[in-house]
Amino acid sequence: MAWLMVVVAGFLETGFAVCLKQSENFTRFWPVVGFALFGIGSFGLLSLGLKTLDIGPAYAVWTGIGAAGTAIYGMVWLGDVVSVMKILSISFVLIGVVGLQLSGSTH
């Protein structure tokens, strides 16, 4: 259950990053509300997951999902540049996250 919380927290991290961009420096009300809600949810679930998980792999999963999810969202919906190097780099982030998870966490 702790891993599920961390994974969901990672997806919520994507939400708060996207809302941060859409808030235009905190000048648009609804994206700011979304940023706050996604941020509280993300940090809250990460915090709960860290009660039983090792911090290294859990934090890597959280940031990896957030970084990859945000980059993918930007390419698909916000018109960010898509390149082979960007897709390859996202793949390496995800491979690193999986590697850390498989590297010996006992939880």
PDB file of C-alpha atoms in Angstrom:
ATOM      1  CA  MET A   1       0.000   0.000   0.000  1.00  0.00           C
ATOM      2  CA  ALA A   2       2.885   2.384   0.716  1.00  0.00           C
ATOM      3  CA  TRP A   3       4.184   1.986  -2.836  1.00  0.00           C
ATOM      4  CA  LEU A   4       0.760   2.755  -4.245  1.00  0.00           C
ATOM      5  CA  MET A   5       0.733   5.993  -2.234  1.00  0.00           C
ATOM      6  CA  VAL A   6       4.151   6.966  -3.598  1.00  0.00           C
ATOM      7  CA  VAL A   7       3.118   6.193  -7.186  1.00  0.00           C
ATOM      8  CA  VAL A   8      -0.083   8.234  -6.869  1.00  0.00           C
ATOM      9  CA  ALA A   9       1.960  11.015  -5.242  1.00  0.00           C
ATOM     10  CA  GLY A  10       4.243  10.988  -8.302  1.00  0.00           C
ATOM     11  CA  PHE A  11       1.290  11.474 -10.635  1.00  0.00           C
ATOM     12  CA  LEU A  12       0.004  14.283  -8.417  1.00  0.00           C
ATOM     13  CA  GLU A  13       3.459  15.872  -8.696  1.00  0.00           C
ATOM     14  CA  THR A  14       2.902  16.016 -12.447  1.00  0.00           C
ATOM     15  CA  GLY A  15      -0.394  17.791 -11.775  1.00  0.00           C
ATOM     16  CA  PHE A  16       1.144  20.435  -9.561  1.00  0.00           C
ATOM     17  CA  ALA A  17       3.976  21.103 -12.009  1.00  0.00           C
ATOM     18  CA  VAL A  18       1.527  21.560 -14.888  1.00  0.00           C
ATOM     19  CA  CYS A  19      -0.707  23.818 -12.779  1.00  0.00           C
ATOM     20  CA  LEU A  20       2.329  25.858 -11.762  1.00  0.00           C
ATOM     21  CA  LYS A  21       3.090  26.576 -15.418  1.00  0.00           C
ATOM     22  CA  GLN A  22      -0.541  27.334 -16.209  1.00  0.00           C
ATOM     23  CA  SER A  23      -0.831  29.680 -13.224  1.00  0.00           C
ATOM     24  CA  GLU A  24       1.335  32.253 -15.045  1.00  0.00           C
ATOM     25  CA  ASN A  25       3.304  33.249 -11.949  1.00  0.00           C
ATOM     26  CA  PHE A  26       0.338  32.696  -9.627  1.00  0.00           C
ATOM     27  CA  THR A  27      -1.866  35.188 -11.474  1.00  0.00           C
ATOM     28  CA  ARG A  28      -4.607  32.743 -12.580  1.00  0.00           C
ATOM     29  CA  PHE A  29      -6.908  31.570  -9.807  1.00  0.00           C
ATOM     30  CA  TRP A  30      -7.896  28.004 -10.829  1.00  0.00           C
ATOM     31  CA  PRO A  31      -4.399  26.834 -11.778  1.00  0.00           C
ATOM     32  CA  VAL A  32      -3.172  28.171  -8.407  1.00  0.00           C
ATOM     33  CA  VAL A  33      -5.925  26.207  -6.642  1.00  0.00           C
ATOM     34  CA  GLY A  34      -4.960  23.106  -8.644  1.00  0.00           C
ATOM     35  CA  PHE A  35      -1.286  23.653  -7.805  1.00  0.00           C
ATOM     36  CA  ALA A  36      -2.107  23.821  -4.090  1.00  0.00           C
ATOM     37  CA  LEU A  37      -4.384  20.775  -4.108  1.00  0.00           C
ATOM     38  CA  PHE A  38      -2.044  18.626  -6.199  1.00  0.00           C
ATOM     39  CA  GLY A  39       0.926  19.746  -4.095  1.00  0.00           C
ATOM     40  CA  ILE A  40      -0.741  18.985  -0.768  1.00  0.00           C
ATOM     41  CA  GLY A  41      -1.926  15.613  -2.070  1.00  0.00           C
ATOM     42  CA  SER A  42       1.465  14.739  -3.504  1.00  0.00           C
ATOM     43  CA  PHE A  43       3.488  15.667  -0.438  1.00  0.00           C
ATOM     44  CA  GLY A  44       0.895  14.151   1.877  1.00  0.00           C
ATOM     45  CA  LEU A  45       0.925  10.772   0.144  1.00  0.00           C
ATOM     46  CA  LEU A  46       4.718  10.799  -0.144  1.00  0.00           C
ATOM     47  CA  SER A  47       4.923  11.522   3.570  1.00  0.00           C
ATOM     48  CA  LEU A  48       2.621   8.614   4.394  1.00  0.00           C
ATOM     49  CA  GLY A  49       4.557   6.256   2.136  1.00  0.00           C
ATOM     50  CA  LEU A  50       7.852   7.240   3.754  1.00  0.00           C
ATOM     51  CA  LYS A  51       6.622   5.965   7.104  1.00  0.00           C
ATOM     52  CA  THR A  52       7.455   2.413   5.972  1.00  0.00           C
ATOM     53  CA  LEU A  53       9.634   2.756   2.852  1.00  0.00           C
ATOM     54  CA  ASP A  54      13.324   3.501   2.413  1.00  0.00           C
ATOM     55  CA  ILE A  55      13.701   7.147   1.441  1.00  0.00           C
ATOM     56  CA  GLY A  56      16.071   6.666  -1.526  1.00  0.00           C
ATOM     57  CA  PRO A  57      13.952   4.389  -3.700  1.00  0.00           C
ATOM     58  CA  ALA A  58      10.671   6.032  -2.641  1.00  0.00           C
ATOM     59  CA  TYR A  59      11.915   9.537  -3.435  1.00  0.00           C
ATOM     60  CA  ALA A  60      13.344   8.321  -6.742  1.00  0.00           C
ATOM     61  CA  VAL A  61       9.995   6.816  -7.730  1.00  0.00           C
ATOM     62  CA  TRP A  62       8.164  10.002  -6.723  1.00  0.00           C
ATOM     63  CA  THR A  63      10.481  12.367  -8.585  1.00  0.00           C
ATOM     64  CA  GLY A  64      10.908  10.001 -11.530  1.00  0.00           C
ATOM     65  CA  ILE A  65       7.179   9.704 -12.128  1.00  0.00           C
ATOM     66  CA  GLY A  66       6.761  13.434 -11.638  1.00  0.00           C
ATOM     67  CA  ALA A  67       9.598  14.383 -13.981  1.00  0.00           C
ATOM     68  CA  ALA A  68       8.712  11.873 -16.688  1.00  0.00           C
ATOM     69  CA  GLY A  69       4.996  12.589 -16.398  1.00  0.00           C
ATOM     70  CA  THR A  70       5.519  16.340 -16.608  1.00  0.00           C
ATOM     71  CA  ALA A  71       7.811  16.034 -19.627  1.00  0.00           C
ATOM     72  CA  ILE A  72       5.391  13.712 -21.415  1.00  0.00           C
ATOM     73  CA  TYR A  73       2.418  15.940 -20.587  1.00  0.00           C
ATOM     74  CA  GLY A  74       4.294  18.950 -21.937  1.00  0.00           C
ATOM     75  CA  MET A  75       5.120  17.191 -25.190  1.00  0.00           C
ATOM     76  CA  VAL A  76       1.614  15.800 -25.716  1.00  0.00           C
ATOM     77  CA  TRP A  77      -0.600  18.696 -24.564  1.00  0.00           C
ATOM     78  CA  LEU A  78       1.481  21.856 -24.206  1.00  0.00           C
ATOM     79  CA  GLY A  79       3.441  21.836 -27.442  1.00  0.00           C
ATOM     80  CA  ASP A  80       6.856  21.195 -25.906  1.00  0.00           C
ATOM     81  CA  VAL A  81       9.483  20.076 -28.396  1.00  0.00           C
ATOM     82  CA  VAL A  82       9.554  16.319 -28.975  1.00  0.00           C
ATOM     83  CA  SER A  83      12.923  14.801 -29.797  1.00  0.00           C
ATOM     84  CA  VAL A  84      14.538  11.395 -29.774  1.00  0.00           C
ATOM     85  CA  MET A  85      16.995  12.621 -27.131  1.00  0.00           C
ATOM     86  CA  LYS A  86      14.174  13.813 -24.862  1.00  0.00           C
ATOM     87  CA  ILE A  87      12.313  10.497 -25.155  1.00  0.00           C
ATOM     88  CA  LEU A  88      15.542   8.560 -24.594  1.00  0.00           C
ATOM     89  CA  SER A  89      16.316  10.664 -21.516  1.00  0.00           C
ATOM     90  CA  ILE A  90      12.844  10.064 -20.061  1.00  0.00           C
ATOM     91  CA  SER A  91      13.418   6.344 -20.629  1.00  0.00           C
ATOM     92  CA  PHE A  92      16.706   6.526 -18.723  1.00  0.00           C
ATOM     93  CA  VAL A  93      15.002   8.284 -15.810  1.00  0.00           C
ATOM     94  CA  LEU A  94      12.397   5.526 -15.621  1.00  0.00           C
ATOM     95  CA  ILE A  95      15.046   2.798 -15.951  1.00  0.00           C
ATOM     96  CA  GLY A  96      16.992   4.418 -13.100  1.00  0.00           C
ATOM     97  CA  VAL A  97      13.895   4.525 -10.905  1.00  0.00           C
ATOM     98  CA  VAL A  98      13.200   0.841 -11.540  1.00  0.00           C
ATOM     99  CA  GLY A  99      16.860   0.028 -10.899  1.00  0.00           C
ATOM    100  CA  LEU A 100      16.808   1.795  -7.544  1.00  0.00           C
ATOM    101  CA  GLN A 101      13.627  -0.016  -6.601  1.00  0.00           C
ATOM    102  CA  LEU A 102      15.149  -3.392  -7.481  1.00  0.00           C
ATOM    103  CA  SER A 103      18.480  -2.619  -5.814  1.00  0.00           C
ATOM    104  CA  GLY A 104      17.637  -3.961  -2.431  1.00  0.00           C
ATOM    105  CA  SER A 105      14.793  -2.201  -0.695  1.00  0.00           C
ATOM    106  CA  THR A 106      13.507  -4.650   1.912  1.00  0.00           C
ATOM    107  CA  HIS A 107       9.984  -3.186   2.167  1.00  0.00           C
TER     108      HIS A 107
END
